[in-house]
Amino acid sequence: MPARRRLLAVALTAATCLGTQALSYASAGAADASSTETVVSRGVEIPAFYTPPATLPTPNGSLIRTEPLPLAISLPTLEGPLPGRATRLMYKSTDSNGNPVAVTGAYIEPTAVWKAGGPRPLVAVAPGTMGQGDQCAASLGLEHPLTFNGRTMSVGYEDVAIYRLLATGAAVVVTDYAGLGATDRLHTYVNRLDEAHAVLDAVRAARSLPGTSVTSASRVGLFGYSQGGGATAAAAELQASYAPDITLAGTYSGAPPADLTSVTKAIDGSELAGALGWSLNGFLQSDPTLKPIAEAHLSAAGKAALTDLSTMCVGDALFGYGYAKSTKWTTDGRSISDIIASTPVFQTFLDSQRIGTLKPSGPVRVATGISDNLVPHGQARRLAADWCAKGADITYKPVILPNVISPLLNHFAPLLTDQGSAVNWLTARLAGKTATSNCGALPILP
C-alpha cells in the first residue's frame, strides 16, 4: 500500500475508534500571559479561558479559574446527564525549572454511583499524545471530539477512556499538561517533571473544587497511555517528594516513553515522525541553553518543520510529516538521534528525563505491546524491571499482538485491546483491593 494511503488508513482507524525561522520554533504559538488579544491556532479560536493571568497563586494545585464545560457526548437521564457534569479548570503548577505555570484541564462529576464502598474515588487521566497546538488540548476534545477545518484535525480519542472510568462511578480529572491549551507558552512534550507535576496538581485542583462528591478520604488513581503513561509513571515516582499530601491507590502506565533516547530514535521516519519535532520544541522550551546547539545543527528546513509542528495536532502531523526523516532537517545529513548521541549536553538532558530511577508510590500496572516499535516495548519492559529491582509493587502486562508493520498501529492497538483490563485493574485498587505483583515472573515474560 502506498505511504499516503497507509497514512489515511491509520488516521481513519484512529478517528473511528472514537466514533522568522531563527529559533522562533522554540516558542512558536505562545502568547503573552497578560495579552487580551484573541489567540488563534490554525484557524481555531482558543477560548479566552485558556489565557493565564499575569499573576498566579502560590500553592500548587490552586484553582485559578473554572467554568462549566459542555460535553459533546451527553445523554439526559432522571439522575442527571450521562456521563456527568463537567467543569473546565485552570490551576497552578510548577515546571521543571521551578517556575510557576498555569495548567488547564477538566473535572467530570459522574452521574453513575460508586458502588464499591467508601467515598467516591478520583482518577487523574494523563492524555496520550495530542500534539503541540493549543487547539489539541484534551479538555477541548471533551467539548469538540473531532475538530477539522482544513487547516487542523484533532481527535479527542481520550474521551473513550474517560467515559469508561466515569461509568465505574469514579470522578475524573483530566490535565492538558503545561503549555497545551494554556496560551502563554509552548507545550513541553514528554518532559517528565512538567507532566508529573501537572498530573499531581490536577488531583489537588479537583479536591479543592466546590460542589463535588470527592473528599479528602477519596482514593486516588492515575491513568495514562503513551505520553500519558510516561506522565503517570513519572507522577508515581515523584509523588512522595512533590505531593506527599496525595496517597496513590494505583497507577496505570501504558506504553510509557521511559527512555527518550530510545523513543526519539524509534519515531524518526515513522508515521508519527512529527513527534520528534514536538520533543525538540519541548526540550528547547525547558532548557534554553540547548538552543545554540540546535541552531548549529538544524537546517532551514528543520527549523521550518519545528515551527510548523509547534501548532499541529496528531492528525496534522500524520499527513504533514508522516515518514519524515530527521536527516532532512539537519545541516550535515545526520539524524537527530546521532546528533544527540554525539553531544554530551543534549544526551545529559535526555538522561535526566529517564523514568525508572526512583521507586514509585503505590501499586503500578505497566502495560506494553510486545510488537510496539513506536514507543519501543523493550524500554517499557525495562521500566518495569527497574522498578521491580527497587522493590516496587508492579503488575507487568505484556500485550501480545502481532506486528502489523505500521509502527503507529503497533502502538495504538494495545491501547484499545488492553484498556478494559486497565480500567478494571485500577477500579479494583480504588475499591481497596490489594494488587498482586508479578515481579517474580517478569524474567520469563516477553
XYZ file of C-alpha atoms in Angstrom:
446
model
C 0.000 0.000 0.000
C 1.450 3.436 -0.898
C 2.635 5.537 2.033
C -0.114 8.169 1.708
C -2.838 5.522 1.611
C -1.333 3.844 4.677
C -1.387 7.169 6.494
C -5.029 7.683 5.555
C -5.887 4.213 6.804
C -4.111 4.833 10.092
C -5.782 8.206 10.591
C -9.235 6.854 9.811
C -8.687 3.922 12.166
C -7.787 6.292 14.984
C -10.776 8.526 14.275
C -13.317 5.733 14.094
C -12.172 4.338 17.433
C -13.766 7.420 18.906
C -16.868 7.292 16.824
C 11.219 34.071 11.443
C 12.844 30.928 11.087
C 15.789 31.567 13.529
C 14.997 29.994 16.881
C 11.404 31.162 16.846
C 10.416 27.493 16.585
C 11.102 27.076 20.304
C 8.346 29.465 21.299
C 6.039 29.498 18.301
C 2.377 29.990 19.082
C 2.959 31.242 22.613
C 1.004 34.310 23.687
C 1.907 36.846 26.327
C 0.195 35.836 29.559
C -1.219 39.304 30.052
C -2.410 39.671 26.458
C -6.088 40.319 25.834
C -5.833 39.525 22.138
C -7.693 36.514 20.804
C -5.398 33.541 20.256
C -5.998 31.624 17.034
C -4.175 28.377 16.273
C -4.534 27.028 12.741
C -7.852 28.733 12.300
C -9.225 27.607 15.686
C -10.029 30.390 18.137
C -8.810 29.385 21.591
C -11.353 30.447 24.256
C -10.219 33.354 26.434
C -10.449 30.996 29.416
C -7.142 29.431 28.298
C -5.100 32.648 28.535
C -3.491 32.658 32.009
C -3.440 35.762 34.189
C -0.180 37.613 34.705
C -0.045 36.640 38.397
C -0.531 33.109 39.674
C -1.343 31.892 43.199
C 1.462 30.346 45.235
C 0.202 26.898 46.345
C 0.478 24.136 43.766
C -2.919 22.842 42.702
C -4.672 26.137 43.495
C -7.641 26.836 41.271
C -7.129 29.931 39.123
C -10.489 29.868 37.388
C -13.310 27.491 36.476
C -16.350 27.454 34.211
C -18.945 24.887 33.085
C -17.703 22.666 30.268
C -20.332 21.380 27.827
C -19.668 17.745 26.930
C -20.230 16.960 23.272
C -21.456 13.455 24.085
C -24.046 13.619 26.869
C -27.395 11.956 27.466
C -30.146 13.334 29.731
C -31.445 10.991 32.444
C -33.596 11.337 35.550
C -30.458 11.222 37.692
C -28.682 13.851 35.608
C -26.703 13.986 32.363
C -24.626 10.949 31.422
C -21.730 10.595 31.912
C -21.780 13.592 34.239
C -21.317 17.329 34.697
C -18.019 18.798 33.537
C -16.080 21.813 34.733
C -13.242 23.442 32.852
C -10.253 24.130 35.105
C -7.179 26.293 35.231
C -4.847 25.577 38.127
C -1.349 26.425 39.278
C 1.576 24.038 38.937
C 5.372 24.219 38.823
C 7.526 23.476 35.784
C 10.830 21.599 35.631
C 12.762 24.808 36.266
C 10.845 25.535 39.455
C 8.782 28.317 37.898
C 5.023 28.753 38.371
C 2.877 27.682 35.448
C -0.858 27.741 34.740
C -2.264 24.422 33.552
C -5.735 23.762 32.157
C -7.878 20.664 32.282
C -11.333 19.395 33.190
C -13.156 17.733 36.066
C -16.184 15.495 35.495
C -18.564 14.670 38.332
C -20.118 11.350 37.265
C -23.799 10.529 37.271
C -23.007 6.834 37.891
C -22.979 5.733 41.509
C -19.777 4.413 43.068
C -20.832 1.021 44.409
C -17.590 -0.366 45.805
C -17.920 1.273 49.210
C -16.282 4.305 50.710
C -16.285 7.816 49.245
C -16.271 8.309 45.516
C -12.683 7.905 44.235
C -10.845 10.264 41.905
C -8.883 9.296 38.793
C -6.428 11.697 37.175
C -6.221 10.997 33.445
C -2.991 11.922 31.690
C -3.712 12.144 27.946
C -1.687 10.425 25.280
C -0.046 12.422 22.524
C -2.432 15.111 21.320
C 0.050 17.428 19.575
C 1.536 20.807 20.433
C -1.073 23.285 19.212
C -3.368 24.706 21.878
C -6.407 23.519 19.908
C -5.284 19.931 20.586
C -5.861 20.091 24.362
C -7.773 17.143 25.829
C -10.205 19.413 27.680
C -11.207 20.949 24.344
C -11.562 17.412 22.982
C -14.303 16.730 25.518
C -16.249 19.633 24.049
C -15.238 19.015 20.415
C -14.304 15.335 19.913
C -13.447 15.988 16.261
C -12.080 19.309 15.070
C -11.447 19.641 11.336
C -11.349 22.890 9.416
C -8.984 22.116 6.563
C -6.028 23.511 8.495
C -6.030 21.256 11.537
C -7.505 17.942 12.634
C -7.777 16.997 16.283
C -9.432 13.828 17.608
C -10.366 13.626 21.298
C -9.596 9.926 21.493
C -9.008 10.054 25.245
C -12.762 10.617 25.659
C -13.211 6.838 25.381
C -11.074 6.053 28.447
C -12.545 8.992 30.350
C -16.105 7.800 29.763
C -15.216 4.227 30.715
C -13.783 5.434 34.014
C -16.825 7.623 34.676
C -19.066 4.602 34.088
C -17.474 2.912 37.116
C -18.666 5.757 39.325
C -15.206 7.285 39.767
C -14.772 11.023 39.343
C -12.259 12.040 36.691
C -9.903 14.994 36.385
C -8.026 15.436 33.111
C -4.889 17.525 32.705
C -3.916 19.300 29.497
C -0.267 19.497 30.660
C 1.863 22.643 30.760
C 1.515 24.746 27.636
C -1.142 22.655 25.892
C -4.332 24.684 25.876
C -2.846 27.422 28.081
C -1.678 30.019 25.575
C 1.260 31.590 27.395
C 3.901 29.016 26.497
C 4.751 26.053 24.308
C 3.826 22.571 25.461
C 6.870 20.818 26.935
C 6.118 17.484 25.302
C 7.335 14.402 27.265
C 9.079 16.449 29.955
C 8.672 14.067 32.888
C 8.778 16.742 35.600
C 6.318 19.113 33.937
C 3.922 16.259 33.222
C 4.182 14.636 36.650
C 3.586 17.961 38.366
C 0.599 18.722 36.134
C -0.960 15.315 36.936
C -0.469 15.573 40.696
C -1.615 19.189 40.834
C -4.735 18.230 38.857
C -5.626 15.966 41.793
C -5.161 18.864 44.201
C -7.258 21.151 41.996
C -10.087 18.612 41.789
C -10.069 18.165 45.565
C -10.475 21.904 46.089
C -13.286 22.309 43.558
C -16.502 23.137 45.445
C -19.727 21.203 44.967
C -18.242 17.793 44.179
C -18.545 14.410 45.867
C -14.774 13.986 46.125
C -13.460 14.216 49.679
C -10.067 14.130 51.352
C -10.762 10.441 52.033
C -11.330 9.621 48.355
C -8.853 7.120 46.964
C -6.782 8.451 44.071
C -5.717 6.645 40.912
C -3.695 7.689 37.869
C -4.450 6.539 34.327
C -2.419 7.147 31.176
C -1.186 5.584 27.945
C 1.756 6.590 25.724
C 2.668 10.170 26.631
C 0.097 9.743 29.399
C 1.773 6.517 30.518
C 5.034 8.392 30.898
C 3.270 11.163 32.796
C 1.585 8.806 35.273
C 4.788 6.801 35.712
C 6.725 9.979 36.485
C 3.957 11.149 38.817
C 4.095 7.863 40.748
C 7.859 8.345 41.133
C 7.611 11.974 42.248
C 4.525 11.766 44.466
C 6.471 11.260 47.690
C 8.649 14.334 47.183
C 6.335 16.658 45.249
C 2.881 15.802 46.588
C 3.117 13.972 49.927
C -0.467 15.054 50.635
C -1.666 12.638 47.948
C -1.802 8.887 48.529
C -1.932 6.814 45.360
C -4.174 3.753 45.409
C -2.938 2.669 41.987
C -1.317 3.863 38.785
C -1.833 2.581 35.251
C 1.114 3.313 32.960
C 0.529 2.059 29.433
C 3.307 2.148 26.810
C 5.385 4.644 28.793
C 8.165 6.528 26.970
C 10.587 5.938 29.834
C 13.796 6.243 27.810
C 13.626 9.176 25.396
C 16.900 8.234 23.717
C 15.273 5.003 22.562
C 11.949 6.650 21.721
C 13.360 9.536 19.657
C 15.270 7.035 17.542
C 12.183 4.871 17.042
C 9.786 7.632 15.947
C 12.217 9.059 13.391
C 10.909 8.118 9.933
C 7.661 6.640 11.309
C 4.099 7.775 10.664
C 4.387 9.923 13.787
C 7.779 11.427 12.946
C 6.252 14.800 13.788
C 6.506 13.841 17.466
C 10.267 14.209 17.107
C 9.682 17.894 16.348
C 7.371 18.219 19.368
C 10.064 16.634 21.515
C 12.765 19.006 20.291
C 10.496 22.011 20.726
C 9.788 20.901 24.269
C 13.455 20.271 25.070
C 14.384 23.777 23.931
C 11.496 25.297 25.868
C 12.640 23.530 29.036
C 16.361 24.222 28.610
C 17.129 27.324 26.515
C 20.871 26.599 26.776
C 20.285 23.885 24.185
C 19.136 26.430 21.587
C 22.578 27.370 20.232
C 23.336 23.686 19.697
C 20.067 23.218 17.845
C 20.763 26.347 15.803
C 24.102 24.929 14.732
C 22.688 21.599 13.570
C 19.208 22.351 12.200
C 18.880 23.372 8.587
C 16.388 25.941 7.365
C 14.046 23.040 6.535
C 14.433 21.651 10.053
C 13.704 24.982 11.711
C 10.668 25.477 9.473
C 9.410 21.982 10.363
C 9.705 22.656 14.102
C 7.867 25.952 13.772
C 5.134 24.286 11.718
C 4.780 21.371 14.117
C 4.512 23.645 17.157
C 0.872 24.388 16.261
C -0.063 20.926 14.959
C -2.220 18.128 16.366
C -1.656 14.422 15.758
C -3.871 14.372 12.671
C -1.956 17.269 11.133
C 1.405 15.660 11.831
C 0.339 12.340 10.309
C -0.452 13.953 6.977
C 2.147 16.711 7.082
C 5.184 14.826 8.398
C 4.357 11.127 8.192
C 7.506 9.087 7.436
C 9.708 12.214 7.543
C 13.356 11.537 8.311
C 15.275 13.904 10.522
C 18.293 13.622 8.220
C 16.396 16.100 6.035
C 16.260 18.561 8.946
C 19.978 18.801 9.729
C 22.844 20.708 8.145
C 25.119 17.667 7.791
C 22.559 14.967 6.995
C 22.934 13.184 10.321
C 19.856 12.069 12.210
C 18.685 13.888 15.312
C 19.459 10.764 17.354
C 23.048 10.693 16.065
C 23.498 14.359 16.909
C 22.114 13.846 20.413
C 24.391 10.844 20.971
C 27.458 12.880 19.965
C 26.503 15.958 22.020
C 27.069 15.344 25.748
C 24.891 18.223 26.967
C 21.956 17.011 24.838
C 22.434 13.418 25.975
C 22.636 14.545 29.589
C 19.312 16.337 29.194
C 17.654 13.215 27.787
C 19.193 11.098 30.534
C 17.659 13.454 33.104
C 14.266 12.623 31.637
C 14.694 8.909 32.258
C 11.843 7.289 34.199
C 12.722 4.311 36.370
C 15.432 5.760 38.590
C 13.088 6.225 41.557
C 10.772 3.797 43.341
C 7.133 4.638 42.563
C 4.496 5.095 45.239
C 1.700 2.541 45.439
C 0.979 -0.324 43.058
C 1.622 0.295 39.355
C 0.393 -1.643 36.332
C 2.832 -1.329 33.421
C 1.407 -2.498 30.102
C 3.302 -2.598 26.817
C 2.614 -4.186 23.461
C 5.332 -6.695 22.602
C 5.192 -5.528 18.957
C 5.240 -1.828 19.815
C 8.125 -0.345 17.858
C 6.999 3.287 18.089
C 7.324 3.596 21.872
C 9.570 0.546 21.978
C 8.468 -2.415 24.022
C 11.977 -3.061 25.319
C 12.370 0.253 27.096
C 8.902 -0.012 28.666
C 9.659 -3.523 29.885
C 12.933 -2.237 31.300
C 10.981 0.338 33.315
C 9.000 -2.460 34.962
C 12.214 -4.388 35.630
C 13.947 -1.325 37.104
C 11.019 -0.714 39.420
C 10.823 -4.366 40.448
C 14.515 -4.217 41.340
C 13.702 -1.342 43.704
C 11.072 -3.412 45.495
C 8.062 -1.659 43.965
C 4.615 -3.264 43.711
C 4.469 -3.834 39.949
C 1.963 -5.670 37.786
C 3.678 -6.105 34.419
C 1.403 -6.841 31.468
C 2.889 -7.667 28.070
C 0.154 -7.193 25.474
C 0.665 -9.919 22.906
C -0.403 -8.763 19.453
C 1.076 -9.457 16.002
C 3.364 -6.992 14.270
C 1.221 -5.311 11.604
C 4.151 -3.429 10.016
C 2.755 0.009 10.837
C 4.541 1.333 13.961
C 1.597 3.599 14.766
C -0.894 0.720 14.702
C 1.530 -1.470 16.679
C 1.446 1.254 19.306
C -2.242 2.114 19.086
C -3.686 -1.427 19.093
C -2.639 -2.275 22.696
C -4.359 0.903 23.878
C -7.668 -0.484 22.638
C -7.262 -4.164 23.435
C -5.936 -3.641 26.966
C -7.976 -0.607 28.009
C -10.814 -2.573 29.603
C -8.397 -4.644 31.668
C -6.537 -1.491 32.686
C -9.768 0.153 33.852
C -10.744 -2.985 35.773
C -7.337 -3.192 37.457
C -7.444 0.440 38.539
C -11.072 0.162 39.700
C -10.069 -2.744 41.945
C -7.345 -0.594 43.514
C -9.832 2.230 44.061
C -12.120 -0.261 45.764
C -9.348 -1.081 48.237
C -8.393 -4.474 46.823
C -4.732 -5.449 47.103
C -2.705 -5.738 43.901
C -0.704 -8.874 43.178
C 2.805 -8.095 41.958
C 4.240 -10.384 39.300
C 7.820 -9.131 39.539
C 8.953 -12.678 40.262
C 7.650 -13.863 36.886
C 8.946 -10.905 34.897
C 12.184 -12.626 33.764
C 10.191 -15.225 31.831
C 7.634 -12.784 30.409
C 8.179 -11.187 26.988
